[in-house]
Amino acid sequence: VKHAKKYLGRPYRYGATGPNSFDCSGFVYAVFKEIGIAIPRTSIEQSKIIGKKLSKNEKRTCGTPNRKSWKEA
């Protein structure tokens, strides 16, 4: 989480992988890469990673093109 928090306030930009701006999957990709974990770049490929299935209540939404910047939830 500490690696991700340093990017708070960075703007959303479609297709961006940081460090100055991100899209949703680019943000996840960049943070995992920073800690030495290789994951796919796109959300469609990231969705194929086997992991824990989240309940509806556990899911959170990500940024959209209308989002101004990444803000702490």
PDB file of N, CA, C and O in Angstrom:
ATOM      1  N   VAL A   1       0.826  -1.178   0.000  1.00  0.00           N
ATOM      2  CA  VAL A   1       0.000   0.000   0.000  1.00  0.00           C
ATOM      3  C   VAL A   1       0.879   1.254   0.000  1.00  0.00           C
ATOM      4  O   VAL A   1       0.543   2.235  -0.649  1.00  0.00           O
ATOM      5  N   LYS A   2       2.005   1.226   0.713  1.00  0.00           N
ATOM      6  CA  LYS A   2       2.845   2.427   0.759  1.00  0.00           C
ATOM      7  C   LYS A   2       3.378   2.790  -0.633  1.00  0.00           C
ATOM      8  O   LYS A   2       3.515   3.968  -0.945  1.00  0.00           O
ATOM      9  N   HIS A   3       3.636   1.794  -1.467  1.00  0.00           N
ATOM     10  CA  HIS A   3       4.094   2.084  -2.833  1.00  0.00           C
ATOM     11  C   HIS A   3       2.986   2.749  -3.635  1.00  0.00           C
ATOM     12  O   HIS A   3       3.249   3.664  -4.413  1.00  0.00           O
ATOM     13  N   ALA A   4       1.763   2.316  -3.448  1.00  0.00           N
ATOM     14  CA  ALA A   4       0.626   2.881  -4.176  1.00  0.00           C
ATOM     15  C   ALA A   4       0.284   4.284  -3.691  1.00  0.00           C
ATOM     16  O   ALA A   4      -0.039   5.163  -4.493  1.00  0.00           O
ATOM     17  N   LYS A   5       0.359   4.509  -2.379  1.00  0.00           N
ATOM     18  CA  LYS A   5      -0.038   5.804  -1.817  1.00  0.00           C
ATOM     19  C   LYS A   5       0.812   6.970  -2.308  1.00  0.00           C
ATOM     20  O   LYS A   5       0.341   8.099  -2.341  1.00  0.00           O
ATOM     21  N   LYS A   6       2.034   6.698  -2.706  1.00  0.00           N
ATOM     22  CA  LYS A   6       2.868   7.817  -3.163  1.00  0.00           C
ATOM     23  C   LYS A   6       2.365   8.424  -4.475  1.00  0.00           C
ATOM     24  O   LYS A   6       2.781   9.498  -4.855  1.00  0.00           O
ATOM     25  N   TYR A   7       1.433   7.737  -5.125  1.00  0.00           N
ATOM     26  CA  TYR A   7       0.873   8.239  -6.375  1.00  0.00           C
ATOM     27  C   TYR A   7      -0.446   8.978  -6.192  1.00  0.00           C
ATOM     28  O   TYR A   7      -1.051   9.407  -7.170  1.00  0.00           O
ATOM     29  N   LEU A   8      -0.900   9.144  -4.942  1.00  0.00           N
ATOM     30  CA  LEU A   8      -2.126   9.902  -4.701  1.00  0.00           C
ATOM     31  C   LEU A   8      -2.007  11.297  -5.305  1.00  0.00           C
ATOM     32  O   LEU A   8      -0.967  11.941  -5.207  1.00  0.00           O
ATOM     33  N   GLY A   9      -3.080  11.728  -5.946  1.00  0.00           N
ATOM     34  CA  GLY A   9      -3.091  13.049  -6.561  1.00  0.00           C
ATOM     35  C   GLY A   9      -2.644  13.065  -8.005  1.00  0.00           C
ATOM     36  O   GLY A   9      -2.788  14.084  -8.683  1.00  0.00           O
ATOM     37  N   ARG A  10      -2.105  11.962  -8.504  1.00  0.00           N
ATOM     38  CA  ARG A  10      -1.692  11.911  -9.906  1.00  0.00           C
ATOM     39  C   ARG A  10      -2.939  11.837 -10.787  1.00  0.00           C
ATOM     40  O   ARG A  10      -3.912  11.171 -10.453  1.00  0.00           O
ATOM     41  N   PRO A  11      -2.943  12.503 -11.922  1.00  0.00           N
ATOM     42  CA  PRO A  11      -4.143  12.523 -12.761  1.00  0.00           C
ATOM     43  C   PRO A  11      -4.399  11.203 -13.491  1.00  0.00           C
ATOM     44  O   PRO A  11      -3.471  10.435 -13.748  1.00  0.00           O
ATOM     45  N   TYR A  12      -5.671  10.972 -13.793  1.00  0.00           N
ATOM     46  CA  TYR A  12      -6.079   9.845 -14.623  1.00  0.00           C
ATOM     47  C   TYR A  12      -5.804  10.212 -16.084  1.00  0.00           C
ATOM     48  O   TYR A  12      -6.099  11.322 -16.519  1.00  0.00           O
ATOM     49  N   ARG A  13      -5.241   9.278 -16.816  1.00  0.00           N
ATOM     50  CA  ARG A  13      -5.083   9.444 -18.262  1.00  0.00           C
ATOM     51  C   ARG A  13      -5.197   8.075 -18.911  1.00  0.00           C
ATOM     52  O   ARG A  13      -4.458   7.157 -18.567  1.00  0.00           O
ATOM     53  N   TYR A  14      -6.136   7.942 -19.833  1.00  0.00           N
ATOM     54  CA  TYR A  14      -6.362   6.673 -20.520  1.00  0.00           C
ATOM     55  C   TYR A  14      -5.056   6.154 -21.123  1.00  0.00           C
ATOM     56  O   TYR A  14      -4.347   6.879 -21.806  1.00  0.00           O
ATOM     57  N   GLY A  15      -4.737   4.896 -20.825  1.00  0.00           N
ATOM     58  CA  GLY A  15      -3.553   4.254 -21.385  1.00  0.00           C
ATOM     59  C   GLY A  15      -2.251   4.539 -20.667  1.00  0.00           C
ATOM     60  O   GLY A  15      -1.217   3.994 -21.028  1.00  0.00           O
ATOM     61  N   ALA A  16      -2.288   5.363 -19.631  1.00  0.00           N
ATOM     62  CA  ALA A  16      -1.056   5.759 -18.944  1.00  0.00           C
ATOM     63  C   ALA A  16      -0.638   4.729 -17.890  1.00  0.00           C
ATOM     64  O   ALA A  16      -1.465   4.143 -17.213  1.00  0.00           O
ATOM     65  N   THR A  17       0.677   4.554 -17.770  1.00  0.00           N
ATOM     66  CA  THR A  17       1.229   3.622 -16.776  1.00  0.00           C
ATOM     67  C   THR A  17       2.173   4.315 -15.799  1.00  0.00           C
ATOM     68  O   THR A  17       3.002   3.678 -15.174  1.00  0.00           O
ATOM     69  N   GLY A  18       2.050   5.624 -15.666  1.00  0.00           N
ATOM     70  CA  GLY A  18       2.824   6.370 -14.687  1.00  0.00           C
ATOM     71  C   GLY A  18       4.186   6.787 -15.191  1.00  0.00           C
ATOM     72  O   GLY A  18       4.526   6.515 -16.313  1.00  0.00           O
ATOM     73  N   PRO A  19       4.937   7.459 -14.371  1.00  0.00           N
ATOM     74  CA  PRO A  19       4.624   7.793 -12.985  1.00  0.00           C
ATOM     75  C   PRO A  19       3.842   9.094 -12.819  1.00  0.00           C
ATOM     76  O   PRO A  19       3.397   9.408 -11.727  1.00  0.00           O
ATOM     77  N   ASN A  20       3.656   9.852 -13.893  1.00  0.00           N
ATOM     78  CA  ASN A  20       2.972  11.137 -13.749  1.00  0.00           C
ATOM     79  C   ASN A  20       1.456  11.059 -13.886  1.00  0.00           C
ATOM     80  O   ASN A  20       0.750  11.944 -13.420  1.00  0.00           O
ATOM     81  N   SER A  21       0.952  10.026 -14.541  1.00  0.00           N
ATOM     82  CA  SER A  21      -0.487   9.794 -14.670  1.00  0.00           C
ATOM     83  C   SER A  21      -0.711   8.308 -14.911  1.00  0.00           C
ATOM     84  O   SER A  21       0.214   7.596 -15.305  1.00  0.00           O
ATOM     85  N   PHE A  22      -1.942   7.873 -14.664  1.00  0.00           N
ATOM     86  CA  PHE A  22      -2.276   6.449 -14.767  1.00  0.00           C
ATOM     87  C   PHE A  22      -3.687   6.261 -15.276  1.00  0.00           C
ATOM     88  O   PHE A  22      -4.537   7.122 -15.078  1.00  0.00           O
ATOM     89  N   ASP A  23      -3.946   5.090 -15.874  1.00  0.00           N
ATOM     90  CA  ASP A  23      -5.315   4.609 -15.974  1.00  0.00           C
ATOM     91  C   ASP A  23      -5.418   3.495 -14.930  1.00  0.00           C
ATOM     92  O   ASP A  23      -4.444   3.197 -14.233  1.00  0.00           O
ATOM     93  N   CYS A  24      -6.579   2.876 -14.785  1.00  0.00           N
ATOM     94  CA  CYS A  24      -6.778   1.899 -13.698  1.00  0.00           C
ATOM     95  C   CYS A  24      -5.803   0.730 -13.768  1.00  0.00           C
ATOM     96  O   CYS A  24      -5.086   0.453 -12.810  1.00  0.00           O
ATOM     97  N   SER A  25      -5.782   0.050 -14.917  1.00  0.00           N
ATOM     98  CA  SER A  25      -4.908  -1.121 -15.027  1.00  0.00           C
ATOM     99  C   SER A  25      -3.442  -0.713 -15.069  1.00  0.00           C
ATOM    100  O   SER A  25      -2.574  -1.444 -14.592  1.00  0.00           O
ATOM    101  N   GLY A  26      -3.156   0.458 -15.597  1.00  0.00           N
ATOM    102  CA  GLY A  26      -1.786   0.957 -15.615  1.00  0.00           C
ATOM    103  C   GLY A  26      -1.262   1.228 -14.217  1.00  0.00           C
ATOM    104  O   GLY A  26      -0.088   1.003 -13.918  1.00  0.00           O
ATOM    105  N   PHE A  27      -2.147   1.703 -13.347  1.00  0.00           N
ATOM    106  CA  PHE A  27      -1.779   1.940 -11.949  1.00  0.00           C
ATOM    107  C   PHE A  27      -1.432   0.621 -11.261  1.00  0.00           C
ATOM    108  O   PHE A  27      -0.388   0.491 -10.626  1.00  0.00           O
ATOM    109  N   VAL A  28      -2.299  -0.372 -11.407  1.00  0.00           N
ATOM    110  CA  VAL A  28      -2.059  -1.684 -10.800  1.00  0.00           C
ATOM    111  C   VAL A  28      -0.773  -2.287 -11.358  1.00  0.00           C
ATOM    112  O   VAL A  28       0.076  -2.781 -10.616  1.00  0.00           O
ATOM    113  N   TYR A  29      -0.609  -2.222 -12.662  1.00  0.00           N
ATOM    114  CA  TYR A  29       0.580  -2.750 -13.335  1.00  0.00           C
ATOM    115  C   TYR A  29       1.852  -2.093 -12.788  1.00  0.00           C
ATOM    116  O   TYR A  29       2.820  -2.760 -12.443  1.00  0.00           O
ATOM    117  N   ALA A  30       1.852  -0.764 -12.687  1.00  0.00           N
ATOM    118  CA  ALA A  30       3.033  -0.025 -12.241  1.00  0.00           C
ATOM    119  C   ALA A  30       3.397  -0.335 -10.790  1.00  0.00           C
ATOM    120  O   ALA A  30       4.576  -0.517 -10.467  1.00  0.00           O
ATOM    121  N   VAL A  31       2.401  -0.392  -9.918  1.00  0.00           N
ATOM    122  CA  VAL A  31       2.674  -0.660  -8.505  1.00  0.00           C
ATOM    123  C   VAL A  31       3.206  -2.081  -8.326  1.00  0.00           C
ATOM    124  O   VAL A  31       4.185  -2.292  -7.602  1.00  0.00           O
ATOM    125  N   PHE A  32       2.602  -3.040  -8.990  1.00  0.00           N
ATOM    126  CA  PHE A  32       3.104  -4.411  -8.889  1.00  0.00           C
ATOM    127  C   PHE A  32       4.514  -4.523  -9.465  1.00  0.00           C
ATOM    128  O   PHE A  32       5.377  -5.194  -8.881  1.00  0.00           O
ATOM    129  N   LYS A  33       4.760  -3.867 -10.580  1.00  0.00           N
ATOM    130  CA  LYS A  33       6.099  -3.890 -11.190  1.00  0.00           C
ATOM    131  C   LYS A  33       7.132  -3.315 -10.225  1.00  0.00           C
ATOM    132  O   LYS A  33       8.240  -3.846 -10.087  1.00  0.00           O
ATOM    133  N   GLU A  34       6.770  -2.246  -9.545  1.00  0.00           N
ATOM    134  CA  GLU A  34       7.669  -1.586  -8.595  1.00  0.00           C
ATOM    135  C   GLU A  34       8.085  -2.513  -7.453  1.00  0.00           C
ATOM    136  O   GLU A  34       9.200  -2.409  -6.946  1.00  0.00           O
ATOM    137  N   ILE A  35       7.198  -3.409  -7.055  1.00  0.00           N
ATOM    138  CA  ILE A  35       7.531  -4.331  -5.963  1.00  0.00           C
ATOM    139  C   ILE A  35       8.023  -5.684  -6.480  1.00  0.00           C
ATOM    140  O   ILE A  35       8.156  -6.642  -5.722  1.00  0.00           O
ATOM    141  N   GLY A  36       8.283  -5.750  -7.793  1.00  0.00           N
ATOM    142  CA  GLY A  36       8.904  -6.947  -8.364  1.00  0.00           C
ATOM    143  C   GLY A  36       7.962  -8.064  -8.762  1.00  0.00           C
ATOM    144  O   GLY A  36       8.393  -9.203  -8.927  1.00  0.00           O
ATOM    145  N   ILE A  37       6.690  -7.741  -8.939  1.00  0.00           N
ATOM    146  CA  ILE A  37       5.714  -8.752  -9.360  1.00  0.00           C
ATOM    147  C   ILE A  37       5.256  -8.425 -10.773  1.00  0.00           C
ATOM    148  O   ILE A  37       4.705  -7.345 -11.015  1.00  0.00           O
ATOM    149  N   ALA A  38       5.470  -9.357 -11.694  1.00  0.00           N
ATOM    150  CA  ALA A  38       5.075  -9.161 -13.092  1.00  0.00           C
ATOM    151  C   ALA A  38       3.617  -9.576 -13.288  1.00  0.00           C
ATOM    152  O   ALA A  38       3.242 -10.704 -12.971  1.00  0.00           O
ATOM    153  N   ILE A  39       2.810  -8.642 -13.756  1.00  0.00           N
ATOM    154  CA  ILE A  39       1.422  -8.935 -14.118  1.00  0.00           C
ATOM    155  C   ILE A  39       1.174  -8.347 -15.499  1.00  0.00           C
ATOM    156  O   ILE A  39       1.912  -7.478 -15.956  1.00  0.00           O
ATOM    157  N   PRO A  40       0.106  -8.786 -16.169  1.00  0.00           N
ATOM    158  CA  PRO A  40      -0.212  -8.220 -17.482  1.00  0.00           C
ATOM    159  C   PRO A  40      -0.542  -6.730 -17.393  1.00  0.00           C
ATOM    160  O   PRO A  40      -0.947  -6.228 -16.342  1.00  0.00           O
ATOM    161  N   ARG A  41      -0.410  -6.027 -18.494  1.00  0.00           N
ATOM    162  CA  ARG A  41      -0.643  -4.591 -18.537  1.00  0.00           C
ATOM    163  C   ARG A  41      -2.128  -4.221 -18.570  1.00  0.00           C
ATOM    164  O   ARG A  41      -2.562  -3.279 -17.928  1.00  0.00           O
ATOM    165  N   THR A  42      -2.930  -4.930 -19.342  1.00  0.00           N
ATOM    166  CA  THR A  42      -4.322  -4.515 -19.548  1.00  0.00           C
ATOM    167  C   THR A  42      -5.275  -5.163 -18.545  1.00  0.00           C
ATOM    168  O   THR A  42      -5.019  -6.242 -18.029  1.00  0.00           O
ATOM    169  N   SER A  43      -6.399  -4.484 -18.310  1.00  0.00           N
ATOM    170  CA  SER A  43      -7.382  -5.001 -17.352  1.00  0.00           C
ATOM    171  C   SER A  43      -7.969  -6.329 -17.814  1.00  0.00           C
ATOM    172  O   SER A  43      -8.241  -7.201 -16.983  1.00  0.00           O
ATOM    173  N   ILE A  44      -8.151  -6.514 -19.109  1.00  0.00           N
ATOM    174  CA  ILE A  44      -8.706  -7.777 -19.595  1.00  0.00           C
ATOM    175  C   ILE A  44      -7.762  -8.931 -19.273  1.00  0.00           C
ATOM    176  O   ILE A  44      -8.187  -9.999 -18.863  1.00  0.00           O
ATOM    177  N   GLU A  45      -6.472  -8.699 -19.425  1.00  0.00           N
ATOM    178  CA  GLU A  45      -5.487  -9.735 -19.096  1.00  0.00           C
ATOM    179  C   GLU A  45      -5.317  -9.883 -17.586  1.00  0.00           C
ATOM    180  O   GLU A  45      -5.155 -10.984 -17.081  1.00  0.00           O
ATOM    181  N   GLN A  46      -5.377  -8.779 -16.861  1.00  0.00           N
ATOM    182  CA  GLN A  46      -5.292  -8.844 -15.400  1.00  0.00           C
ATOM    183  C   GLN A  46      -6.475  -9.619 -14.826  1.00  0.00           C
ATOM    184  O   GLN A  46      -6.338 -10.323 -13.829  1.00  0.00           O
ATOM    185  N   SER A  47      -7.632  -9.526 -15.465  1.00  0.00           N
ATOM    186  CA  SER A  47      -8.822 -10.218 -14.970  1.00  0.00           C
ATOM    187  C   SER A  47      -8.703 -11.731 -15.084  1.00  0.00           C
ATOM    188  O   SER A  47      -9.450 -12.462 -14.438  1.00  0.00           O
ATOM    189  N   LYS A  48      -7.773 -12.206 -15.874  1.00  0.00           N
ATOM    190  CA  LYS A  48      -7.584 -13.647 -16.061  1.00  0.00           C
ATOM    191  C   LYS A  48      -6.649 -14.251 -15.017  1.00  0.00           C
ATOM    192  O   LYS A  48      -6.480 -15.464 -14.972  1.00  0.00           O
ATOM    193  N   ILE A  49      -6.043 -13.409 -14.186  1.00  0.00           N
ATOM    194  CA  ILE A  49      -5.163 -13.900 -13.128  1.00  0.00           C
ATOM    195  C   ILE A  49      -6.026 -14.624 -12.097  1.00  0.00           C
ATOM    196  O   ILE A  49      -7.038 -14.103 -11.636  1.00  0.00           O
ATOM    197  N   ILE A  50      -5.598 -15.815 -11.733  1.00  0.00           N
ATOM    198  CA  ILE A  50      -6.346 -16.587 -10.741  1.00  0.00           C
ATOM    199  C   ILE A  50      -6.107 -15.975  -9.364  1.00  0.00           C
ATOM    200  O   ILE A  50      -4.983 -15.717  -8.962  1.00  0.00           O
ATOM    201  N   GLY A  51      -7.164 -15.724  -8.647  1.00  0.00           N
ATOM    202  CA  GLY A  51      -7.050 -15.138  -7.321  1.00  0.00           C
ATOM    203  C   GLY A  51      -8.341 -15.325  -6.566  1.00  0.00           C
ATOM    204  O   GLY A  51      -9.180 -16.144  -6.928  1.00  0.00           O
ATOM    205  N   LYS A  52      -8.530 -14.557  -5.539  1.00  0.00           N
ATOM    206  CA  LYS A  52      -9.737 -14.633  -4.730  1.00  0.00           C
ATOM    207  C   LYS A  52     -10.866 -13.889  -5.426  1.00  0.00           C
ATOM    208  O   LYS A  52     -10.711 -12.733  -5.808  1.00  0.00           O
ATOM    209  N   LYS A  53     -12.002 -14.541  -5.591  1.00  0.00           N
ATOM    210  CA  LYS A  53     -13.168 -13.884  -6.152  1.00  0.00           C
ATOM    211  C   LYS A  53     -13.781 -12.993  -5.073  1.00  0.00           C
ATOM    212  O   LYS A  53     -14.007 -13.431  -3.945  1.00  0.00           O
ATOM    213  N   LEU A  54     -14.018 -11.731  -5.405  1.00  0.00           N
ATOM    214  CA  LEU A  54     -14.570 -10.788  -4.444  1.00  0.00           C
ATOM    215  C   LEU A  54     -16.087 -10.791  -4.476  1.00  0.00           C
ATOM    216  O   LEU A  54     -16.693 -10.918  -5.543  1.00  0.00           O
ATOM    217  N   SER A  55     -16.686 -10.622  -3.318  1.00  0.00           N
ATOM    218  CA  SER A  55     -18.138 -10.463  -3.256  1.00  0.00           C
ATOM    219  C   SER A  55     -18.472  -9.055  -3.754  1.00  0.00           C
ATOM    220  O   SER A  55     -17.595  -8.189  -3.863  1.00  0.00           O
ATOM    221  N   LYS A  56     -19.734  -8.820  -4.035  1.00  0.00           N
ATOM    222  CA  LYS A  56     -20.165  -7.504  -4.507  1.00  0.00           C
ATOM    223  C   LYS A  56     -19.781  -6.408  -3.515  1.00  0.00           C
ATOM    224  O   LYS A  56     -19.374  -5.323  -3.894  1.00  0.00           O
ATOM    225  N   ASN A  57     -19.872  -6.700  -2.216  1.00  0.00           N
ATOM    226  CA  ASN A  57     -19.551  -5.711  -1.183  1.00  0.00           C
ATOM    227  C   ASN A  57     -18.057  -5.435  -1.065  1.00  0.00           C
ATOM    228  O   ASN A  57     -17.667  -4.402  -0.541  1.00  0.00           O
ATOM    229  N   GLU A  58     -17.218  -6.366  -1.514  1.00  0.00           N
ATOM    230  CA  GLU A  58     -15.773  -6.183  -1.427  1.00  0.00           C
ATOM    231  C   GLU A  58     -15.208  -5.391  -2.609  1.00  0.00           C
ATOM    232  O   GLU A  58     -14.100  -4.890  -2.533  1.00  0.00           O
ATOM    233  N   LYS A  59     -15.969  -5.298  -3.675  1.00  0.00           N
ATOM    234  CA  LYS A  59     -15.466  -4.629  -4.877  1.00  0.00           C
ATOM    235  C   LYS A  59     -15.522  -3.121  -4.720  1.00  0.00           C
ATOM    236  O   LYS A  59     -16.408  -2.573  -4.090  1.00  0.00           O
ATOM    237  N   ARG A  60     -14.539  -2.455  -5.312  1.00  0.00           N
ATOM    238  CA  ARG A  60     -14.504  -0.997  -5.318  1.00  0.00           C
ATOM    239  C   ARG A  60     -14.341  -0.543  -6.761  1.00  0.00           C
ATOM    240  O   ARG A  60     -13.726  -1.221  -7.559  1.00  0.00           O
ATOM    241  N   THR A  61     -14.854   0.604  -7.068  1.00  0.00           N
ATOM    242  CA  THR A  61     -14.716   1.112  -8.426  1.00  0.00           C
ATOM    243  C   THR A  61     -13.384   1.820  -8.589  1.00  0.00           C
ATOM    244  O   THR A  61     -12.776   2.258  -7.620  1.00  0.00           O
ATOM    245  N   CYS A  62     -12.967   1.934  -9.807  1.00  0.00           N
ATOM    246  CA  CYS A  62     -11.707   2.602 -10.126  1.00  0.00           C
ATOM    247  C   CYS A  62     -12.010   3.909 -10.832  1.00  0.00           C
ATOM    248  O   CYS A  62     -13.161   4.276 -11.016  1.00  0.00           O
ATOM    249  N   GLY A  63     -10.973   4.591 -11.254  1.00  0.00           N
ATOM    250  CA  GLY A  63     -11.124   5.859 -11.944  1.00  0.00           C
ATOM    251  C   GLY A  63     -11.813   5.719 -13.289  1.00  0.00           C
ATOM    252  O   GLY A  63     -11.841   4.661 -13.884  1.00  0.00           O
ATOM    253  N   THR A  64     -12.384   6.794 -13.737  1.00  0.00           N
ATOM    254  CA  THR A  64     -12.972   6.876 -15.067  1.00  0.00           C
ATOM    255  C   THR A  64     -12.372   8.100 -15.731  1.00  0.00           C
ATOM    256  O   THR A  64     -11.731   8.922 -15.072  1.00  0.00           O
ATOM    257  N   PRO A  65     -12.573   8.265 -17.029  1.00  0.00           N
ATOM    258  CA  PRO A  65     -12.018   9.463 -17.669  1.00  0.00           C
ATOM    259  C   PRO A  65     -12.464  10.773 -17.032  1.00  0.00           C
ATOM    260  O   PRO A  65     -11.813  11.784 -17.184  1.00  0.00           O
ATOM    261  N   ASN A  66     -13.567  10.760 -16.274  1.00  0.00           N
ATOM    262  CA  ASN A  66     -14.033  11.975 -15.608  1.00  0.00           C
ATOM    263  C   ASN A  66     -13.341  12.222 -14.275  1.00  0.00           C
ATOM    264  O   ASN A  66     -13.461  13.289 -13.704  1.00  0.00           O
ATOM    265  N   ARG A  67     -12.617  11.239 -13.788  1.00  0.00           N
ATOM    266  CA  ARG A  67     -11.945  11.372 -12.504  1.00  0.00           C
ATOM    267  C   ARG A  67     -10.780  12.361 -12.635  1.00  0.00           C
ATOM    268  O   ARG A  67      -9.988  12.261 -13.542  1.00  0.00           O
ATOM    269  N   LYS A  68     -10.689  13.285 -11.721  1.00  0.00           N
ATOM    270  CA  LYS A  68      -9.641  14.307 -11.786  1.00  0.00           C
ATOM    271  C   LYS A  68      -8.279  13.769 -11.367  1.00  0.00           C
ATOM    272  O   LYS A  68      -7.275  14.070 -11.959  1.00  0.00           O
ATOM    273  N   SER A  69      -8.238  12.996 -10.287  1.00  0.00           N
ATOM    274  CA  SER A  69      -6.971  12.430  -9.825  1.00  0.00           C
ATOM    275  C   SER A  69      -7.267  11.271  -8.888  1.00  0.00           C
ATOM    276  O   SER A  69      -8.394  11.055  -8.479  1.00  0.00           O
ATOM    277  N   TRP A  70      -6.217  10.519  -8.566  1.00  0.00           N
ATOM    278  CA  TRP A  70      -6.364   9.413  -7.616  1.00  0.00           C
ATOM    279  C   TRP A  70      -6.467  10.011  -6.226  1.00  0.00           C
ATOM    280  O   TRP A  70      -5.604  10.757  -5.792  1.00  0.00           O
ATOM    281  N   LYS A  71      -7.544   9.702  -5.528  1.00  0.00           N
ATOM    282  CA  LYS A  71      -7.764  10.244  -4.199  1.00  0.00           C
ATOM    283  C   LYS A  71      -7.878   9.097  -3.209  1.00  0.00           C
ATOM    284  O   LYS A  71      -8.379   8.033  -3.535  1.00  0.00           O
ATOM    285  N   GLU A  72      -7.461   9.349  -2.013  1.00  0.00           N
ATOM    286  CA  GLU A  72      -7.542   8.328  -0.971  1.00  0.00           C
ATOM    287  C   GLU A  72      -9.007   8.075  -0.641  1.00  0.00           C
ATOM    288  O   GLU A  72      -9.778   9.003  -0.456  1.00  0.00           O
ATOM    289  N   ALA A  73      -9.379   6.801  -0.620  1.00  0.00           N
ATOM    290  CA  ALA A  73     -10.768   6.427  -0.347  1.00  0.00           C
ATOM    291  C   ALA A  73     -11.047   6.440   1.135  1.00  0.00           C
ATOM    292  O   ALA A  73     -10.192   6.382   1.948  1.00  0.00           O
TER     293      ALA A  73
END
